mmCIF file of C-alpha atoms and ligand atoms in Angstrom:
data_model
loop_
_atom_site.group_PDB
_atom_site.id
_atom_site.type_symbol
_atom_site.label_atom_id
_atom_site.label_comp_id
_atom_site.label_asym_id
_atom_site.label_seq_id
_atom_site.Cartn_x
_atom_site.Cartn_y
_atom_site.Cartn_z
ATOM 1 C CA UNK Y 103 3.040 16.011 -10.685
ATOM 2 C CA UNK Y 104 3.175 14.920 -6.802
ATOM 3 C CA UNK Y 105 3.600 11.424 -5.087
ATOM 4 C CA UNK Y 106 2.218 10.198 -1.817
ATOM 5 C CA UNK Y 107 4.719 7.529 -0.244
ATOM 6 C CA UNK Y 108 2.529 5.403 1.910
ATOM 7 C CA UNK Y 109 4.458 3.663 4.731
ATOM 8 C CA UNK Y 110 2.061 1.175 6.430
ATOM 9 C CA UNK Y 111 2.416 -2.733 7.520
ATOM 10 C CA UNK Y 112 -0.192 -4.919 5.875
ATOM 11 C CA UNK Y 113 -3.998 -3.937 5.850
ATOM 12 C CA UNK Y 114 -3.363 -0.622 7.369
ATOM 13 C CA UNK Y 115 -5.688 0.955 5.047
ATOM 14 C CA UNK Y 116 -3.370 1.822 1.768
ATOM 15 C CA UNK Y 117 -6.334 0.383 -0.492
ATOM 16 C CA UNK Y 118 -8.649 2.379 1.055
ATOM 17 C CA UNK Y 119 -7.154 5.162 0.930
ATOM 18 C CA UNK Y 120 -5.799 5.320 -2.445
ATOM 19 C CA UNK Y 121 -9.349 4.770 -3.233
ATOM 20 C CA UNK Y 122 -10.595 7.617 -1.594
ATOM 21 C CA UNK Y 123 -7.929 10.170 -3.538
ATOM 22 C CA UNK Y 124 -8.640 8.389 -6.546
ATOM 23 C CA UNK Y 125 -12.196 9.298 -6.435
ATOM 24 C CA UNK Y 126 -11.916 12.863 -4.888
ATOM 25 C CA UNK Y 127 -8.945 13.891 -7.003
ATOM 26 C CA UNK Y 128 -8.284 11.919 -9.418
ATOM 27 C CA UNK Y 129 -5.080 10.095 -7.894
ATOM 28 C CA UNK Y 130 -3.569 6.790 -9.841
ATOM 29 C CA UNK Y 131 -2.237 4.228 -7.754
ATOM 30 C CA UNK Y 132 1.055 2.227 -8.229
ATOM 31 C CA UNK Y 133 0.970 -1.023 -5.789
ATOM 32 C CA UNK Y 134 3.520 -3.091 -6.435
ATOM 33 C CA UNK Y 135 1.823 -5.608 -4.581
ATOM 34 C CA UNK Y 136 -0.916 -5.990 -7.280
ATOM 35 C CA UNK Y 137 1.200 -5.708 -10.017
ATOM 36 C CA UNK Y 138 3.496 -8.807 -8.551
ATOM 37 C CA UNK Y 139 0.694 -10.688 -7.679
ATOM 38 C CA UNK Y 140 -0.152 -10.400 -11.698
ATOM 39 C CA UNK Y 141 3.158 -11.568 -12.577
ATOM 40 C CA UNK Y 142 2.606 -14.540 -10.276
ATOM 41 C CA UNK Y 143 -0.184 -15.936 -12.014
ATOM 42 C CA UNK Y 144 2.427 -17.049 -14.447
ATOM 43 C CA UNK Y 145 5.470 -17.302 -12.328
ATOM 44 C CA UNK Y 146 5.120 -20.299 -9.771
ATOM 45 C CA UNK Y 147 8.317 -19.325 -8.367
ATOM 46 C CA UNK Y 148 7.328 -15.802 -7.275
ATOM 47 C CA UNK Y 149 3.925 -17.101 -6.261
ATOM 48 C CA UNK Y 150 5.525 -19.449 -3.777
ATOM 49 C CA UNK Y 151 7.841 -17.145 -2.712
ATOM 50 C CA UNK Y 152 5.035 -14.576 -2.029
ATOM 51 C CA UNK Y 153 2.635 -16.657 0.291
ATOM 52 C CA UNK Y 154 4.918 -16.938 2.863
ATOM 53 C CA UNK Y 155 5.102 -13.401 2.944
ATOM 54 C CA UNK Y 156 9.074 -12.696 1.919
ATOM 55 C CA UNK Y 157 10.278 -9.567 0.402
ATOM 56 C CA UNK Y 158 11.071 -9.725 -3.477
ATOM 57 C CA UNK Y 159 14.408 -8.403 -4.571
ATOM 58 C CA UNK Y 160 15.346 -5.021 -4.563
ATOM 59 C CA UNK Y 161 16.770 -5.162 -8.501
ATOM 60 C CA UNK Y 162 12.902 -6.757 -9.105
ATOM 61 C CA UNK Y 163 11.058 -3.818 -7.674
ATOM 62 C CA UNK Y 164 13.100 -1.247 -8.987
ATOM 63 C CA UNK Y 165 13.020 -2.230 -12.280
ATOM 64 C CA UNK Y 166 9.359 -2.144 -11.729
ATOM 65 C CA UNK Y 167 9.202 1.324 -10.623
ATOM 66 C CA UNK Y 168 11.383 2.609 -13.387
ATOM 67 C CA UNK Y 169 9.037 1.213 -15.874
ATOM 68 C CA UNK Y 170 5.744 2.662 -13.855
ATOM 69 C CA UNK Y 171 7.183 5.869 -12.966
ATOM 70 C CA UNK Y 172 7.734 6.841 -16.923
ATOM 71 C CA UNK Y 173 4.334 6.169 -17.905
ATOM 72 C CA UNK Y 174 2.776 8.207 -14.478
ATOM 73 C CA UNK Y 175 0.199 11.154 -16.263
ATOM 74 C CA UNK Y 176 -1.883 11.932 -13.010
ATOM 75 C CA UNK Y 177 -0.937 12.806 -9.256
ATOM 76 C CA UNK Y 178 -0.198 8.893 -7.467
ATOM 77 C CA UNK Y 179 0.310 7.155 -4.959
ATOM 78 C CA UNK Y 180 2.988 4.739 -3.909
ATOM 79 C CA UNK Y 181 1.223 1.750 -2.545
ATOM 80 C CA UNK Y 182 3.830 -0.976 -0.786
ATOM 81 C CA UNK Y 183 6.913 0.709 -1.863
ATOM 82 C CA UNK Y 184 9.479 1.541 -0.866
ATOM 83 C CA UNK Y 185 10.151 -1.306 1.741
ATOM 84 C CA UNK Y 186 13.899 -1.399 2.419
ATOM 85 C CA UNK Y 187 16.077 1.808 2.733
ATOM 86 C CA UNK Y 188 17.954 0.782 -0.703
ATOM 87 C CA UNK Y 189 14.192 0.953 -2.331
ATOM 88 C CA UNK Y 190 13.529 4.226 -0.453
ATOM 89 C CA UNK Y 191 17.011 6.137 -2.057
ATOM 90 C CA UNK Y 192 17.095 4.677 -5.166
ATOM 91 C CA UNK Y 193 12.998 6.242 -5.607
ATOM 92 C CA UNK Y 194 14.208 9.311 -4.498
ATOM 93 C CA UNK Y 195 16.347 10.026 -6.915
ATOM 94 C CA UNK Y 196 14.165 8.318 -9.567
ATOM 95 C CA UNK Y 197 11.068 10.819 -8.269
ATOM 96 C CA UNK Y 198 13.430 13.515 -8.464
ATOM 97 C CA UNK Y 199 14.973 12.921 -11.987
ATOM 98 C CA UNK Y 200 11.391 13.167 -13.034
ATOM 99 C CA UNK Y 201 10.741 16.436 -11.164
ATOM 100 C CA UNK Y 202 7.799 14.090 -8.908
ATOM 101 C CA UNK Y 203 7.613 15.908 -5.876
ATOM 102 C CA UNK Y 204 6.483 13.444 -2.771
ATOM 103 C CA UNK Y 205 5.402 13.048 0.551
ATOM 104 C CA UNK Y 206 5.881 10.343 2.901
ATOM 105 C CA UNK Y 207 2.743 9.279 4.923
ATOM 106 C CA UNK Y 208 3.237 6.518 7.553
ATOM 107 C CA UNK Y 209 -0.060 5.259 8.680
ATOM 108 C CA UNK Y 210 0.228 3.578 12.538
ATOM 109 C CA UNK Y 211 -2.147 0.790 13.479
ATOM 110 C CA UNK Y 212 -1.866 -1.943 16.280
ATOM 111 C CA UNK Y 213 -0.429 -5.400 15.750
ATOM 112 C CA UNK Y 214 -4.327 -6.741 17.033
ATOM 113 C CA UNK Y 215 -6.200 -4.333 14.981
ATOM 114 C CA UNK Y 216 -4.448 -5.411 11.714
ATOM 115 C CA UNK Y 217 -4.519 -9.286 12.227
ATOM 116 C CA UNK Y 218 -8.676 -8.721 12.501
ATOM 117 C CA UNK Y 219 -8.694 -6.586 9.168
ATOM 118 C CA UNK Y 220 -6.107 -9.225 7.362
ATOM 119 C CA UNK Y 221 -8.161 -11.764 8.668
ATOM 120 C CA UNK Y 222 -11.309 -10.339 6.945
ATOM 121 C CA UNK Y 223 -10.200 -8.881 4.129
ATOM 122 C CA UNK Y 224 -11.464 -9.847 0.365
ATOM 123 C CA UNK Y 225 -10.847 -8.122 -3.025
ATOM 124 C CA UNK Y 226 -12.082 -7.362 -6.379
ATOM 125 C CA UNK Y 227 -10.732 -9.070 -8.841
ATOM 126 C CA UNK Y 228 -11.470 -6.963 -11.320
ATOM 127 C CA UNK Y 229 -11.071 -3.170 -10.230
ATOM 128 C CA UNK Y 230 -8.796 -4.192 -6.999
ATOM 129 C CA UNK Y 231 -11.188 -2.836 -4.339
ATOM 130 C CA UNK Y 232 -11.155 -4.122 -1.004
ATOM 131 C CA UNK Y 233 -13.769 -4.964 1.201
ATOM 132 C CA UNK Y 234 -13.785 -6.240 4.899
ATOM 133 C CA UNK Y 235 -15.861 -8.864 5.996
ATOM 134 C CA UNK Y 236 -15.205 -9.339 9.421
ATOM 135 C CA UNK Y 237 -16.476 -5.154 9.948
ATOM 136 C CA UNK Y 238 -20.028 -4.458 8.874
ATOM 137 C CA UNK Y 239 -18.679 -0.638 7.398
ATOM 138 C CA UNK Y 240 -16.506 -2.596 4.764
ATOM 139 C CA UNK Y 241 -18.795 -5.138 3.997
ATOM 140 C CA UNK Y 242 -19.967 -5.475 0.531
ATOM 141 C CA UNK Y 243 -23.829 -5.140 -0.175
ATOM 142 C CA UNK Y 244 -24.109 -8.235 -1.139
ATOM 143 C CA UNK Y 245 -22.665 -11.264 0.344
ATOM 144 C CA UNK Y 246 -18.752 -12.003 -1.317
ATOM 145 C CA UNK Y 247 -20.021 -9.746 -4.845
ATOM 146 C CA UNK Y 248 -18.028 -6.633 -5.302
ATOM 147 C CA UNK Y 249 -20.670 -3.817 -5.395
ATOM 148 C CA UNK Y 250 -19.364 -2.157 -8.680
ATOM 149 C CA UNK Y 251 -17.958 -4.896 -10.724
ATOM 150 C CA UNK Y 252 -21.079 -7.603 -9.712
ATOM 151 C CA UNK Y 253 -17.949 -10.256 -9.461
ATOM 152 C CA UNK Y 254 -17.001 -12.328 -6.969
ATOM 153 C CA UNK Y 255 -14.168 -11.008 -4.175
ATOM 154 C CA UNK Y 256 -11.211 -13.547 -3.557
ATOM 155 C CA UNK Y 257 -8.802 -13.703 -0.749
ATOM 156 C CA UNK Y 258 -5.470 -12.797 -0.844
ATOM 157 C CA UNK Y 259 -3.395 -16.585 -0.503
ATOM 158 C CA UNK Y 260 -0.884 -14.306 2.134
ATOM 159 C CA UNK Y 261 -3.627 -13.055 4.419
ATOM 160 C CA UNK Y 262 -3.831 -15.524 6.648
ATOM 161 C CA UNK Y 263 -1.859 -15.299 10.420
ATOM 162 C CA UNK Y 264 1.316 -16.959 9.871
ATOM 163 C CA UNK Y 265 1.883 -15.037 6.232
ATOM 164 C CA UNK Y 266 0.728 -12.012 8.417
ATOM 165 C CA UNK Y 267 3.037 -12.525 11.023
ATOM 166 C CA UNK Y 268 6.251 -12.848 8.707
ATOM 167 C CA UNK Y 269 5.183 -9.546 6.646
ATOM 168 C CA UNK Y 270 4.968 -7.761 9.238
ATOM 169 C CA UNK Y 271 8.221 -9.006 10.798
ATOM 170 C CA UNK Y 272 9.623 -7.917 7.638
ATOM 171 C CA UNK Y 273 8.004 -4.536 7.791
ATOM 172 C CA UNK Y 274 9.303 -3.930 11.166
ATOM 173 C CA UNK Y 275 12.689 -5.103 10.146
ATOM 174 C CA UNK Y 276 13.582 -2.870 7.405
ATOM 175 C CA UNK Y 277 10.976 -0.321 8.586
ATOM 176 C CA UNK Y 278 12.749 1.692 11.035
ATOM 177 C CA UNK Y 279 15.782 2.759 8.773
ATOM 178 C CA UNK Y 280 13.331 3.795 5.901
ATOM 179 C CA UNK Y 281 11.382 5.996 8.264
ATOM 180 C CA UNK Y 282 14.779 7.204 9.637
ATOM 181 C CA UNK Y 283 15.774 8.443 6.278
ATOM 182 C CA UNK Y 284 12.594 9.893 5.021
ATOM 183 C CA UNK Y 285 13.022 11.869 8.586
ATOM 184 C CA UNK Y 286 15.923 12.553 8.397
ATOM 185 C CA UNK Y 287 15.365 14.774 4.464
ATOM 186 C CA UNK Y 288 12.419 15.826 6.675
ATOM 187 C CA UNK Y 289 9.885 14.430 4.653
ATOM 188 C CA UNK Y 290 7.651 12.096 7.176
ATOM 189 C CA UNK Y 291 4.113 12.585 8.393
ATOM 190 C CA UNK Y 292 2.303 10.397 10.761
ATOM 191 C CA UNK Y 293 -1.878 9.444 10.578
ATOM 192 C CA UNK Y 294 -3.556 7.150 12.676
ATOM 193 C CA UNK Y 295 -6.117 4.760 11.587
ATOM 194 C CA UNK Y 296 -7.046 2.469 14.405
ATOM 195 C CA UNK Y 297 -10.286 3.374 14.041
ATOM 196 C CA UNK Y 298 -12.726 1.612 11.709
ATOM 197 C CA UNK Y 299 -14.002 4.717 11.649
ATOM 198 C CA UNK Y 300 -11.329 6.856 9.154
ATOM 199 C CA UNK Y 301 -12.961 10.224 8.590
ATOM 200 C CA UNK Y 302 -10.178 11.449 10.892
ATOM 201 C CA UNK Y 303 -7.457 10.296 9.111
ATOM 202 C CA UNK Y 304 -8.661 10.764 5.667
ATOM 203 C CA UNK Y 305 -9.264 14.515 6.984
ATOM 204 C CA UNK Y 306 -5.911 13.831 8.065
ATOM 205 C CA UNK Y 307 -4.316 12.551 5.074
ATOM 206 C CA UNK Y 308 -5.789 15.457 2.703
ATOM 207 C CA UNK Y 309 -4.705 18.150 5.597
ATOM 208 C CA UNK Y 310 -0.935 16.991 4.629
ATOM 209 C CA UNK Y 311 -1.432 16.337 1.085
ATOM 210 C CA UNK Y 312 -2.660 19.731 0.791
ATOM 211 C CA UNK Y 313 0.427 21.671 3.132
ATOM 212 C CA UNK Y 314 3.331 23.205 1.776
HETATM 213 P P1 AMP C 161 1.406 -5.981 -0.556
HETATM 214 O O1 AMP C 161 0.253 -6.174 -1.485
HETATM 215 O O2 AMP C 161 1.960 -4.577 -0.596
HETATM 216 O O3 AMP C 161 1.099 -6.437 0.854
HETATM 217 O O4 AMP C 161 2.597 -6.926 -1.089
HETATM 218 C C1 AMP C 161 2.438 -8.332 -1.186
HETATM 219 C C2 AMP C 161 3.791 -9.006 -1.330
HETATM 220 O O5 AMP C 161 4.439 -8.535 -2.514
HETATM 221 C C3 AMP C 161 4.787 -8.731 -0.221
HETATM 222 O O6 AMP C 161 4.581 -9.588 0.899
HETATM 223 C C4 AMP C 161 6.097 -9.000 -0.930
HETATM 224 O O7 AMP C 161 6.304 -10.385 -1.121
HETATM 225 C C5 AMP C 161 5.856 -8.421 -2.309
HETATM 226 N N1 AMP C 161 6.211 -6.978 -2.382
HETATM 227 C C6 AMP C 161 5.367 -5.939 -2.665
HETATM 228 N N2 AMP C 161 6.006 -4.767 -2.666
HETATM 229 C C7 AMP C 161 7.305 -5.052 -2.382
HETATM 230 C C8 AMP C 161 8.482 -4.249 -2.222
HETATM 231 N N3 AMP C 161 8.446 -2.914 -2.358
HETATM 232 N N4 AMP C 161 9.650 -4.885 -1.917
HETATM 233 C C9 AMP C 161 9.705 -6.224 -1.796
HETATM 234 N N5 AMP C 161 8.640 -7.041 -1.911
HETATM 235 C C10 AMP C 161 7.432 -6.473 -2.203
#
């Protein structure tokens, strides 16, 4: 079984691109984003704490990942985690108690280029896809209806500029010492997806899934 690490601030295009290896090779997804955003549905605390964008506790997310990771059957992806260097050791040696090998894959955008995307952005409830509506290529077919599940998207509660801002503070923060590790067991790989166009980094992304 392998792992993709995604390292990417908010909207960079994790979704999307757990979306596409889902579909083209059969690729689960672990977002630890969705599954919080669950748990705050009945946790007012957490939801509160959440829309302004702060990080959850390390003990939190770990103990989520322990519980995930056992139950892993396909090839996945790690979708918002890890996002502080504690995180990023502790999943090492979880992934490599298991025998998980993994690959980290930082995905660079600009600071504009992801307000507009958070700024548009709407989900499925249902199946979790994401749609933009500010960019006519991630638009759904029909106005604010997902096109698989026929239900209505919703917006996120922290995608809005000031939620935006303070996440990816955050990301920046604790960022550079997790990429500094993951260089420095020389396991980091760069993609680009600026463009709204992401063939290239797709081609990309499956070029380094698919090295040695
Ligand atoms: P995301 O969907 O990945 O943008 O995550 C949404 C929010 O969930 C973040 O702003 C954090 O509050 C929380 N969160 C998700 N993953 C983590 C993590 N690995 N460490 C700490 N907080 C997290």
């Amino acid at each position: 079984m392998k792992a993709i690490i995604f390292l990417a601030p908010p909207s960079a295009g994790k979704g999307t691109f757990a979306e596409y290896l889902k579909i083209k090779y059969n690729f689960e997804s672990i977002s630890t984003g969705n599954i919080l955003r669950e748990r705050a549905l009945k946790d007012e605390n957490l939801a509160n704490l959440m829309k302004t964008g702060a990080l959850i506790s390390d003990e939190i997310i770990l103990n989520i990942m322990k519980d995930k990771l056992a139950t892993m059957k396909n090839d996945f992806i790690l979708d918002g985690v890890p996002r502080t260097l504690n995180q990023a050791k502790i999943l090492t040696n979880m992934l490599n108690e298991l025998n998980i090998k993994f690959k980290v894959v930082y995905v660079n955008v600009d600071k504009d280029v992801l307000l507009n995307r958070v700024l548009g952005r709407a989900t499925c409830p249902k199946c979790n896809r994401t749609y933009n509506l500010n960019i006519d290529a991630f638009k759904p077919l029909e106005d604010n209806i997902c096109d698989d599940c026929k239900v209505s998207l919703v917006r996120r509660e922290d995608d809005n500029e000031i939620s935006f801002l303070k996440r990816l503070d955050e990301y920046n923060k604790n960022g550079e010492e997790v990429i500094k590790y993951y260089k420095s067991i020389n396991n980091f790989n760069i993609i680009d997806n600026n463009s709204i166009d992401n063939t290239i980094a797709k081609k990309n992304l499956e070029e380094i899934l698919n090295a040695d």
